[in-house]
Amino acid sequence: MKRKTGESYCLGIESTADDFSVGISTFSGKILANIIDVYIPPKGGIHPREAARHHAGVASSVLEKAFKKAGIKPADLSILAFSQGPGLGPCLRTGATVARALASYLGIHLVGVNHCVAHIEIGKLETGTEDPVTLYVSGGNTIVSAFDSGRYRVFGETLDIAIGNCLDVFAREAGLHQRVGEPFGAVVERFAANGKKLISLPYTVKGMDMSFSGLLTAAINLFKKGEHKLEDLCYSLQETVFSMVTEVTERALAHTEKKEVLLTGGVAANKRLQSMIKAIAEEHDAEFSVIPREFAVDNGAMIAWTGILAYKHGVVTPIEESFVKSRWRLEEVEVPWVK
Ligand code: ATP
Ligand code: FE2
């Protein structure tokens, strides 16, 4: 098909945490497939090795579904991208192994992609933003970033746990019941909608960085005391954590004077967070965009698209340099495709 249409394709593999996902993009940025298979732990949080076992188990069927959806064959691929970090070691290694095997079998170049850069790039592609302040809030990350001098700089981030994790742990500890397919963060949002009383919780912003673990402990302790309505606790938890991240985003916006704000990550689905970020964007005459859920959560399409951007600027990852980097920071990555 590549030969017939003259189009080139990249397949992207995402496996940093609990998702195993395969996306296929054309070199001009048309996403042809984005298949996501989520590992759901039987109980409690994610165990990296069990998630990795899940990824290895579903890899071939997810790949097959992606090729079918895209209507192309493996031989049509020009390059193959994979998330090289940051993330959970065993999960990353499983994705990297699949990527290496497939790329060597097909005799095509491999491109190692930074997961955080990929969240920003797919956001720009999907929303048409060009130079935003990006707030990336998920189960494992809370990062406020913006482009400056060749890289995406981190303006503020969490010093301990991520916002999504904070909401998830609280919901689990408080025994909140999930509806089918409902993430814990969305359960907190549902309860918070019926909360009215703002209960004081620790608000910790140090410089531009945030801390959520003390606040989480305080919220759990208040729940255990049983003096407050669960709805009020969820409401207060949301208001406090979202105010913290909104304050940091606003300061990044004021400092950089960018004219766009992009909200991404699984937590971006939260309507209250959206309205708070939208409000500060408007105050600074910046345009607010939120990424559609399919592309806000961890997904293979973002890896495929970022792999294309990098490859077009001469970036390839030789097999011997394709080891995973579980602590690979956003600002370590040069992004020559951004001007
Ligand atoms: P990453 O590897 O990027 O850290 P992740 O594995 O945590 O990502 P995502 O799907 O991006 O995966 O994010 C999941 C998080 O989003 C969970 O913490 C979940 O509770 C949260 N979430 C989902 N929907 C909502 C919502 N409506 N409100 C708040 N949080 C939400
Ligand atoms: Fe992510």
XYZ file of C-alpha atoms and ligand atoms in Angstrom:
371
model
C 0.000 0.000 0.000
C 2.897 2.323 0.820
C 4.212 1.895 -2.692
C 0.843 2.489 -4.333
C -0.110 5.667 -2.476
C 3.385 7.002 -1.874
C 2.439 7.319 1.781
C 4.826 6.298 4.586
C 3.730 4.808 7.892
C 5.076 4.563 11.424
C 3.887 2.109 14.047
C 4.206 3.233 17.667
C 4.317 1.009 20.732
C 3.388 2.415 24.144
C 4.007 0.365 27.277
C 5.219 2.676 30.056
C 2.680 1.652 32.680
C -0.665 -0.153 32.707
C -1.556 0.336 29.027
C -0.203 -1.656 26.126
C -1.066 0.272 23.013
C -0.224 0.257 19.320
C -0.855 3.225 17.063
C -0.234 3.686 13.356
C 0.232 7.128 11.806
C 0.987 8.351 8.313
C 3.993 10.622 7.920
C 1.599 13.512 7.373
C -0.073 12.972 10.760
C -3.169 10.993 9.926
C -3.807 8.532 12.761
C -5.002 5.291 11.171
C -5.182 3.139 14.287
C -4.847 3.535 18.037
C -5.580 0.301 19.887
C -5.303 0.471 23.686
C -5.389 -2.556 25.966
C -5.439 -1.655 29.670
C -4.147 -3.943 32.375
C -6.603 -3.964 35.245
C -5.055 -5.315 38.439
C -7.287 -7.780 40.312
C -6.902 -5.660 43.470
C -4.966 -2.553 44.547
C -2.380 -0.705 42.482
C -0.239 -1.778 39.539
C 2.472 -4.375 40.024
C 5.013 -3.615 37.294
C 5.871 -7.248 36.621
C 2.250 -8.303 36.357
C 1.476 -5.396 34.052
C 4.487 -6.416 31.939
C 3.171 -9.971 31.770
C -0.157 -8.583 30.574
C 1.627 -6.562 27.879
C 3.553 -9.587 26.634
C 0.328 -11.580 26.559
C -1.709 -9.092 24.523
C 1.066 -7.706 22.282
C 0.420 -9.844 19.224
C -3.359 -9.395 19.270
C -3.067 -5.616 19.771
C -0.601 -5.435 16.860
C -2.927 -7.481 14.693
C -5.912 -5.265 15.527
C -3.887 -2.145 14.729
C -2.805 -3.412 11.300
C -6.358 -4.466 10.549
C -7.793 -1.105 11.601
C -5.181 0.825 9.610
C -5.621 -1.399 6.573
C -1.903 -1.882 6.081
C 0.549 -4.760 6.370
C 3.727 -4.907 8.488
C 5.786 -4.700 5.297
C 4.214 -1.293 4.555
C 5.877 0.286 7.617
C 8.748 2.694 7.073
C 9.791 3.056 10.706
C 8.864 1.760 14.140
C 8.710 3.900 17.295
C 8.471 2.819 20.915
C 8.219 4.548 24.276
C 11.746 4.327 25.683
C 10.894 6.049 28.990
C 10.099 7.291 31.533
C 8.030 4.545 33.114
C 8.028 1.210 34.884
C 11.106 -0.856 33.953
C 9.470 -4.240 33.296
C 6.654 -2.643 31.260
C 9.044 -0.536 29.194
C 11.289 -3.541 28.537
C 8.393 -5.616 27.247
C 7.393 -2.921 24.738
C 11.023 -2.381 23.720
C 11.507 -6.101 23.120
C 8.482 -6.273 20.852
C 9.663 -3.127 19.031
C 13.206 -4.417 18.502
C 12.018 -7.801 17.275
C 9.582 -6.315 14.796
C 11.953 -3.622 13.521
C 14.807 -6.067 12.969
C 12.514 -8.583 11.303
C 11.203 -5.901 8.931
C 14.633 -4.293 8.474
C 13.377 -0.810 9.362
C 14.660 1.950 11.649
C 13.726 2.070 15.293
C 12.996 5.401 17.022
C 12.983 5.604 20.833
C 10.456 8.202 21.974
C 10.136 10.064 25.269
C 6.651 9.404 26.628
C 6.175 12.947 28.006
C 7.252 14.582 24.740
C 4.763 12.297 22.967
C 1.878 13.483 25.167
C 2.651 17.067 24.129
C 3.109 16.302 20.421
C -0.116 14.332 20.014
C -1.895 17.117 21.890
C -0.588 19.704 19.456
C -1.541 17.503 16.500
C -5.052 16.771 17.727
C -5.939 20.296 18.891
C -3.996 22.346 16.359
C -2.085 24.181 19.109
C 1.395 25.339 18.178
C 3.260 26.571 21.219
C 1.325 25.860 24.409
C 1.958 25.713 28.103
C 1.073 22.061 28.692
C -0.378 20.610 31.860
C 0.051 16.831 31.819
C -1.835 15.198 34.669
C -2.160 11.424 34.895
C -1.766 8.521 37.294
C 2.008 8.784 37.174
C 2.752 12.366 36.127
C 1.964 15.959 37.072
C 4.050 18.266 34.869
C 3.686 21.865 33.738
C 5.898 22.456 30.705
C 6.534 24.735 27.759
C 8.978 24.919 24.867
C 12.052 27.088 25.225
C 15.387 27.026 23.359
C 15.218 23.594 21.753
C 13.516 21.632 24.523
C 10.301 21.298 26.469
C 11.212 22.787 29.837
C 9.616 21.644 33.059
C 8.240 24.683 34.864
C 6.665 22.812 37.735
C 6.012 19.234 38.752
C 5.079 17.030 41.662
C 7.742 16.313 44.239
C 6.076 13.049 45.214
C 2.913 11.387 43.881
C 0.912 12.429 40.811
C -2.591 13.919 41.023
C -4.236 10.880 39.407
C -2.542 8.584 41.885
C -3.664 10.825 44.759
C -7.299 10.626 43.619
C -7.077 6.871 42.965
C -5.605 6.017 46.353
C -8.129 8.166 48.174
C -11.015 6.569 46.274
C -9.707 3.083 47.042
C -9.115 3.834 50.712
C -12.565 5.378 51.029
C -14.099 2.307 49.378
C -15.768 4.296 46.574
C -17.533 2.040 44.104
C -16.596 2.251 40.464
C -19.195 1.876 37.752
C -18.163 -0.401 34.904
C -15.162 1.108 33.139
C -15.126 4.165 35.385
C -11.646 5.294 36.527
C -11.316 6.150 40.236
C -10.647 9.797 39.401
C -14.021 9.946 37.678
C -15.680 8.412 40.757
C -14.172 11.176 42.903
C -15.483 13.704 40.367
C -18.989 12.195 40.583
C -19.018 12.371 44.386
C -17.448 15.845 44.394
C -20.311 17.156 42.273
C -22.578 16.696 45.309
C -20.146 18.161 47.832
C -20.640 21.665 49.220
C -18.447 22.157 52.240
C -14.797 23.024 51.685
C -12.773 21.165 54.300
C -9.284 22.509 54.881
C -6.522 20.222 53.538
C -2.753 20.830 53.244
C -1.955 23.048 50.245
C 1.695 22.506 49.343
C 3.272 24.517 46.548
C 7.009 25.001 46.980
C 8.347 27.425 44.392
C 6.842 25.928 41.243
C 6.660 22.359 42.542
C 3.829 20.589 44.287
C 3.416 17.887 46.881
C 0.290 15.763 47.242
C 1.215 12.971 49.613
C 0.641 14.904 52.865
C -2.704 16.048 51.562
C -3.634 12.479 50.638
C -2.786 11.216 54.117
C -4.776 14.056 55.681
C -7.809 13.292 53.497
C -7.654 9.573 54.331
C -7.363 10.345 58.049
C -10.382 12.641 57.865
C -12.317 9.909 56.090
C -11.414 7.411 58.802
C -12.620 9.790 61.516
C -16.007 9.673 59.817
C -16.903 13.267 60.701
C -17.396 14.483 57.154
C -19.629 13.512 54.295
C -17.753 11.606 51.603
C -19.088 14.042 49.005
C -17.565 16.966 50.912
C -14.241 15.166 51.226
C -14.131 14.415 47.486
C -15.098 17.999 46.720
C -12.401 19.385 49.032
C -9.768 16.991 47.720
C -10.495 18.010 44.134
C -10.642 21.728 44.899
C -7.328 21.637 46.748
C -5.270 19.543 44.320
C -6.677 21.308 41.272
C -6.083 24.756 42.814
C -2.443 23.853 43.380
C -1.853 22.728 39.816
C -3.839 25.679 38.458
C -1.696 28.118 40.435
C 1.491 26.616 38.986
C 0.079 26.554 35.446
C -0.948 30.183 35.746
C 2.492 31.214 36.893
C 4.092 29.345 33.976
C 1.683 31.121 31.639
C 2.481 34.535 33.135
C 6.209 33.848 32.938
C 6.339 32.455 29.392
C 3.598 34.705 27.969
C 2.477 31.825 25.736
C -0.890 32.211 24.098
C -2.125 28.618 24.404
C -2.764 26.192 27.245
C -3.044 22.472 26.595
C -4.517 20.061 29.132
C -3.672 16.367 28.792
C -3.323 13.046 30.657
C -6.086 10.862 32.095
C -7.062 13.510 34.679
C -7.728 16.013 31.862
C -11.161 14.381 31.539
C -12.178 16.092 34.791
C -14.675 18.892 34.127
C -13.793 20.853 37.245
C -10.095 20.867 36.357
C -10.967 21.882 32.796
C -12.987 24.856 34.005
C -10.254 26.021 36.383
C -7.541 25.861 33.708
C -9.840 27.473 31.158
C -10.463 30.361 33.552
C -6.765 31.175 34.019
C -6.135 30.779 30.281
C -8.826 33.365 29.591
C -7.379 35.749 32.165
C -4.099 35.651 30.245
C -5.716 35.898 26.796
C -4.576 32.396 26.013
C -6.543 29.784 24.136
C -7.518 26.717 26.174
C -7.558 23.227 24.629
C -8.220 19.867 26.161
C -7.147 16.715 24.393
C -9.827 14.122 23.556
C -9.639 11.205 25.988
C -8.399 8.653 23.429
C -5.276 10.754 22.900
C -4.979 12.134 26.451
C -4.418 8.734 28.062
C -1.349 6.643 27.269
C -1.634 5.617 23.634
C 0.447 4.222 20.783
C -0.605 6.925 18.303
C 1.323 9.576 20.248
C 4.448 7.422 20.074
C 4.013 6.824 16.341
C 3.524 10.529 15.614
C 6.462 11.669 17.761
C 8.612 8.958 16.162
C 7.804 10.493 12.767
C 8.690 14.024 13.918
C 12.003 12.799 15.315
C 12.828 10.607 12.310
C 12.191 13.481 9.897
C 14.868 15.355 11.833
C 17.381 12.559 11.579
C 16.754 10.857 14.908
C 17.035 7.053 14.865
C 17.824 4.661 17.698
C 20.289 1.880 16.853
C 19.297 -1.435 18.470
C 22.369 -1.302 20.735
C 21.178 2.056 22.092
C 17.566 1.034 22.507
C 17.804 0.180 26.221
C 14.934 1.667 28.203
C 15.351 4.788 30.335
C 12.901 4.559 33.195
C 13.841 8.002 34.521
C 14.226 9.842 31.209
C 13.188 13.421 31.909
C 11.260 15.614 29.515
C 13.831 18.397 29.401
C 16.678 16.015 28.533
C 15.188 15.562 25.069
C 16.138 17.834 22.193
C 13.155 18.511 19.963
C 14.684 19.900 16.751
C 11.302 19.741 14.990
C 9.916 22.507 17.225
C 10.834 26.048 16.309
P 0.960 7.931 32.855
O 1.754 6.717 32.536
O 1.036 8.958 31.796
O 1.221 8.509 34.182
P -1.497 6.569 33.513
O -1.049 5.197 33.358
O -1.765 7.072 34.855
O -0.549 7.531 32.716
P -3.850 7.768 32.223
O -4.904 6.961 31.600
O -3.243 8.869 31.457
O -2.815 6.674 32.664
O -4.444 8.423 33.550
C -5.148 7.682 34.473
C -5.531 8.581 35.614
O -6.574 9.469 35.205
C -6.068 7.795 36.794
O -5.470 8.279 37.963
C -7.555 8.109 36.753
O -8.189 8.029 38.002
C -7.546 9.530 36.233
N -8.842 9.971 35.719
C -9.579 9.444 34.731
N -10.747 10.113 34.589
C -10.743 11.103 35.527
C -11.654 12.144 35.902
N -12.809 12.305 35.296
N -11.275 12.965 36.900
C -10.087 12.823 37.521
N -9.203 11.867 37.230
C -9.524 11.020 36.248
Fe 1.307 9.052 30.104
